[in-house]
Every structure is written in structure tokens, then in C-alpha cells.
């Protein structure tokens, strides 16, 4: 089990995706979500350890395996963060 006070990855990803979808700043996360600093820290850690790059690679691999490898038709963009 994770250390006490640790928030699970799915909850963190939901917080990150909320920022991406809403276009709102980190500090405007809805009440009931994890602390802003926690979500922001996890996002930065995942940037540093290339989690998002590995995720994009895995998605490209799955599309290629299904012969849906016309990557000009797909986009993974995190510039709004």
C-alpha cells in the first residue's frame, strides 16, 4: 500500500486532465480535489521522468499494431499546460 498521505496516480491524472480540459490555472481546481501543489508536483515529476513521452510512445505502438498508423491524423498536445 502507498505511504500515508500519498494520492494515487489516477487521482493525480484526473487533476492534470482537469487543468488541460478547462484551461484553468492549477490554483482553480475544484474543491474536493487533491491539493494544488500535490497535482502540480506530480505533473512536474512525470515530466522529468518522461512518463508522458512513454505514454505517447505506447499509444503510437498500439495504433501501429492495429494498422492505424497514419499519425498525421492524431495529436497529443500538452502546450496548454
Coordinates of C-alpha atoms in Angstrom, one line a residue:
X1 CA 0.0 0.0 0.0
X2 CA 1.2 3.6 -0.7
X3 CA 2.7 5.6 2.1
X4 CA 0.2 7.6 4.3
X5 CA -0.8 10.8 2.6
X6 CA 0.1 9.6 -0.9
X7 CA -2.5 10.3 -3.5
X8 CA -3.0 7.6 -6.2
X9 CA -1.8 8.1 -9.8
X10 CA -5.3 8.1 -11.2
X11 CA -6.5 10.9 -9.0
X12 CA -3.4 12.9 -10.0
X13 CA -4.0 12.2 -13.7
X14 CA -7.6 13.4 -13.3
X15 CA -6.4 16.6 -11.7
X16 CA -3.9 17.2 -14.5
X17 CA -6.5 16.4 -17.2
X18 CA -9.0 18.8 -15.5
X19 CA -6.4 21.6 -15.9
X20 CA -5.8 20.6 -19.6
X21 CA -9.5 20.4 -20.4
X22 CA -10.7 23.5 -18.6
X23 CA -7.7 25.7 -19.4
X24 CA -7.8 27.0 -15.9
X25 CA -4.8 27.6 -13.7
X26 CA -3.7 24.9 -11.2
X27 CA -4.9 27.0 -8.3
X28 CA -8.5 27.0 -9.6
X29 CA -9.0 23.2 -9.2
X30 CA -12.5 22.4 -7.8
X31 CA -12.9 21.8 -4.1
X32 CA -12.6 18.2 -3.2
X33 CA -9.7 17.6 -5.5
X34 CA -6.1 17.0 -4.2
X35 CA -4.1 19.9 -3.1
X36 CA -2.9 22.1 -6.0
X37 CA 0.7 21.6 -5.0
X38 CA 0.3 17.9 -5.0
X39 CA -1.1 17.7 -8.5
X40 CA 1.5 20.2 -9.8
X41 CA 4.3 18.3 -8.2
X42 CA 3.2 15.0 -9.6
X43 CA 2.9 16.6 -13.1
X44 CA 6.4 18.0 -12.9
X45 CA 7.8 14.7 -11.7
X46 CA 6.1 12.9 -14.6
X47 CA 7.6 15.5 -17.0
X48 CA 11.1 14.9 -15.5
X49 CA 10.9 11.1 -15.7
X50 CA 9.4 11.2 -19.2
X51 CA 6.1 9.5 -18.2
X52 CA 4.2 11.4 -20.8
X53 CA 6.7 10.6 -23.5
X54 CA 6.4 6.9 -22.7
X55 CA 2.6 7.2 -22.7
X56 CA 2.7 8.8 -26.2
X57 CA 5.0 6.1 -27.4
X58 CA 2.8 3.3 -26.1
X59 CA -0.3 4.9 -27.8
X60 CA 1.6 5.2 -31.1
X61 CA 2.6 1.5 -30.7
X62 CA -1.0 0.4 -30.2
X63 CA -2.2 2.4 -33.2
X64 CA 0.6 0.9 -35.3
X65 CA -0.3 -2.6 -34.2
X66 CA -3.9 -2.0 -35.4
X67 CA -2.6 -0.6 -38.7
X68 CA -4.0 2.8 -37.7
X69 CA -0.5 4.3 -38.1
X70 CA -1.4 7.4 -40.0
X71 CA 0.0 9.6 -37.2
X72 CA -0.7 12.8 -39.2
X73 CA -4.4 12.2 -38.1
X74 CA -3.5 12.2 -34.3
X75 CA -2.3 14.7 -31.9
X76 CA -1.1 14.6 -28.3
X77 CA -0.6 18.2 -27.2
X78 CA 0.3 19.5 -23.8
X79 CA 1.1 23.0 -24.7
X80 CA -1.9 24.4 -22.8
X81 CA -0.3 23.3 -19.5

